[in-house]
PDB file of C-alpha atoms in Angstrom:
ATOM      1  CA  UNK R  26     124.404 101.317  65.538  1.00 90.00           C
ATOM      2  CA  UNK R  27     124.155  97.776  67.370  1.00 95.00           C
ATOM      3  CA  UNK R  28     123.423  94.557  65.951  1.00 96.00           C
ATOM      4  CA  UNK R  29     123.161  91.361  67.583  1.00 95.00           C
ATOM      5  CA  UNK R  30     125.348  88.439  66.337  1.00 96.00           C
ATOM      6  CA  UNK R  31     121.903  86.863  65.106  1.00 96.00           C
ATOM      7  CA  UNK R  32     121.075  89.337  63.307  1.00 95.00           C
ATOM      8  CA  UNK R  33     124.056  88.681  61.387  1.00 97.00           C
ATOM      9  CA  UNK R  34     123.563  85.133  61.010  1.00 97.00           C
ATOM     10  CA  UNK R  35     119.976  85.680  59.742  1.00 95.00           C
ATOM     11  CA  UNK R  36     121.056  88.333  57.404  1.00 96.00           C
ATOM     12  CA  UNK R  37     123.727  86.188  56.061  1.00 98.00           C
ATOM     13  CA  UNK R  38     121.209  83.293  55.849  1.00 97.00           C
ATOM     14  CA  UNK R  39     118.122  84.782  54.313  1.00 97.00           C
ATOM     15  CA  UNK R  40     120.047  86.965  51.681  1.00 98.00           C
ATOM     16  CA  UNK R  41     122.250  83.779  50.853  1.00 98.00           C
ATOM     17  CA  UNK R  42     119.165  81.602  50.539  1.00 98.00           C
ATOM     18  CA  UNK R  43     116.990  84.122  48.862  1.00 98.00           C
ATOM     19  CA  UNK R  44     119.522  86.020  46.590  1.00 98.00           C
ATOM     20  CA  UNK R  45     123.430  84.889  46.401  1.00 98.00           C
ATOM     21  CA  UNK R  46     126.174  83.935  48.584  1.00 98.00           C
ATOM     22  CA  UNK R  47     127.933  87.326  47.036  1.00 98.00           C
ATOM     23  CA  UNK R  48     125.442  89.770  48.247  1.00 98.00           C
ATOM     24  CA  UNK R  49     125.549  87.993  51.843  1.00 98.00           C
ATOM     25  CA  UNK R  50     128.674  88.667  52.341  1.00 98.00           C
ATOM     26  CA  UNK R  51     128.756  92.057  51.217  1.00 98.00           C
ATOM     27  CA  UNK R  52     125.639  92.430  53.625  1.00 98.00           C
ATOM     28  CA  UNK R  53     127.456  91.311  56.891  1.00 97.00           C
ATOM     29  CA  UNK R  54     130.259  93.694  55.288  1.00 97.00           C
ATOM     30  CA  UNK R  55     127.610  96.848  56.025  1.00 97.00           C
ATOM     31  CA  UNK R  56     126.515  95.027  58.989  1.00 97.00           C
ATOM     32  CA  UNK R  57     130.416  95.227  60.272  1.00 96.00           C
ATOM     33  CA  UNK R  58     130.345  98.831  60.463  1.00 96.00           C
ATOM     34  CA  UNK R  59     127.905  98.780  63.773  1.00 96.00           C
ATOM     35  CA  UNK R  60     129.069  97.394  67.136  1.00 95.00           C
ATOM     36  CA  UNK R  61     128.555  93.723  67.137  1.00 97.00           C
ATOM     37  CA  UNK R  62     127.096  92.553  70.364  1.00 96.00           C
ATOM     38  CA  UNK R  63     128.370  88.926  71.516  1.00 95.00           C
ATOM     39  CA  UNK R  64     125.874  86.416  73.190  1.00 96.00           C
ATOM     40  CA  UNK R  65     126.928  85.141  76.072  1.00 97.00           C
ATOM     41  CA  UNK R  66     125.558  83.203  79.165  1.00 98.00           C
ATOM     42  CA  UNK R  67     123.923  85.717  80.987  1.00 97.00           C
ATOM     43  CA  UNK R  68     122.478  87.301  77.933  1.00 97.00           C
ATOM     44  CA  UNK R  69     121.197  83.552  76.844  1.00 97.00           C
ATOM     45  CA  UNK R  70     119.375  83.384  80.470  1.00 98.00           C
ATOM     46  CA  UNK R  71     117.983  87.061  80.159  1.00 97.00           C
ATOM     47  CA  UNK R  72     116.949  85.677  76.498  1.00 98.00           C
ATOM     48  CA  UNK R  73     115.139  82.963  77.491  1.00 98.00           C
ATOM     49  CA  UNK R  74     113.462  84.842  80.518  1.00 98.00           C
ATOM     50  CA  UNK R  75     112.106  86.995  77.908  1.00 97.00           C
ATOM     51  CA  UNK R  76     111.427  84.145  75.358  1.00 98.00           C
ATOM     52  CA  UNK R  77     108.843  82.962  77.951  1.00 98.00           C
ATOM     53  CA  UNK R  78     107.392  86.232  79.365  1.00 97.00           C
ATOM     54  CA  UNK R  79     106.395  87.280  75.816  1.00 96.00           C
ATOM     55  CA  UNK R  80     106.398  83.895  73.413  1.00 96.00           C
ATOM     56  CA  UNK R  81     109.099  85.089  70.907  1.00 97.00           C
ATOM     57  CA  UNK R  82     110.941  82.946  69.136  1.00 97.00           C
ATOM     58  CA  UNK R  83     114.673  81.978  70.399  1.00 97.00           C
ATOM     59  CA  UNK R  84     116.593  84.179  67.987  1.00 96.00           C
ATOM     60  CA  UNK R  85     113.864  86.827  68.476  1.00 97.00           C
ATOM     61  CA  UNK R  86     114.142  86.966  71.860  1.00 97.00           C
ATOM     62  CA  UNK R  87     118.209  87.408  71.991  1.00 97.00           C
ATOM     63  CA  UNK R  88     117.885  89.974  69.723  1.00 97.00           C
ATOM     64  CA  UNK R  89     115.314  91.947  72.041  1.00 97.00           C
ATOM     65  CA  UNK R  90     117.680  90.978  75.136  1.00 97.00           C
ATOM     66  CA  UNK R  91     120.560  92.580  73.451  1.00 97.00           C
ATOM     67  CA  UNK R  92     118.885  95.695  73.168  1.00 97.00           C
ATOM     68  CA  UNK R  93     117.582  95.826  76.564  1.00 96.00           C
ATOM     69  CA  UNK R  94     121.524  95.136  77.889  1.00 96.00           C
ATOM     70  CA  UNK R  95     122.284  98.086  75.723  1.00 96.00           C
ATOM     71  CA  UNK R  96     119.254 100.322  76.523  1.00 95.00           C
ATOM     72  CA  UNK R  97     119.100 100.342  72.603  1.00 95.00           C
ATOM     73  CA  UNK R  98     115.381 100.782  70.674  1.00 96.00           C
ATOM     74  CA  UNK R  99     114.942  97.829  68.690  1.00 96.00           C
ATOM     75  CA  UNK R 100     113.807  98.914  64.893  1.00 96.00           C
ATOM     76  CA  UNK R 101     112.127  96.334  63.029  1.00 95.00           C
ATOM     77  CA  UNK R 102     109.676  94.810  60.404  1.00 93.00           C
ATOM     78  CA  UNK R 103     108.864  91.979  62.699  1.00 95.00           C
ATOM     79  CA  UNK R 104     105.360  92.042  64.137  1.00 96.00           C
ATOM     80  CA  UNK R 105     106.453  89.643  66.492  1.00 96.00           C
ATOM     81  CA  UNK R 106     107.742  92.770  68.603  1.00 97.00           C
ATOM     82  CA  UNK R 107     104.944  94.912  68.393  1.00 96.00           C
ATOM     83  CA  UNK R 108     104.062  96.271  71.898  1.00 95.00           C
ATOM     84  CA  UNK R 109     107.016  95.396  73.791  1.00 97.00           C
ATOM     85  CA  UNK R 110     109.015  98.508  75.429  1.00 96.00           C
ATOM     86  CA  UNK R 111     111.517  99.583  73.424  1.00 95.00           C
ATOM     87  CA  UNK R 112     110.620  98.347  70.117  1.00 97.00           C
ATOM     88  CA  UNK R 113     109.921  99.853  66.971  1.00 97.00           C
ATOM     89  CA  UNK R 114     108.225  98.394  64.367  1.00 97.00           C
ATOM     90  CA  UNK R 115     108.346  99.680  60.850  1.00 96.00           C
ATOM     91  CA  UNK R 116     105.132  98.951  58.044  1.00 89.00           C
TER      92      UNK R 116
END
């Protein structure tokens, strides 16, 4: 499994906000056990390409970037995604 360092920060964030600090971290604990994929410069560039060819959001579009670098399918809940190659979204 791969997971994009954003993903981790808006895992953390969301379940901290929403729920408790305590059941954040245990939820970047599970997230720990996948490959955590770093952003870096060309993968910011790639992200923004994308950002621009299909409006997404700037987290949403490094997480979609990622898993293009890593010929990964993206599996979401995020309608933002729907019909872009490679994505999966879940109902």
């Amino acid at each position: 499994m791969l997971v994009s360092a954003i993903e981790v920060y808006e895992v953390y964030k969301v379940i901290r906000r929403d729920v408790s600090e305590e059941r954040a971290v245990e939820a970047v604990s599970a997230l720990r056990r996948a490959t955590i994929a770093p952003v870096d410069e060309p993968l910011a560039l790639e992200a923004a390409d994308v950002s621009l060819a299909h409006g997404l959001a700037m987290a949403d579009s490094l997480v979609y970037a990622t898993a293009r670098r890593f010929g990964a399918r993206l599996v979401t809940r995020d309608a933002d995604f729907e019909g872009l190659p490679g994505a999966i979204v879940i109902r």
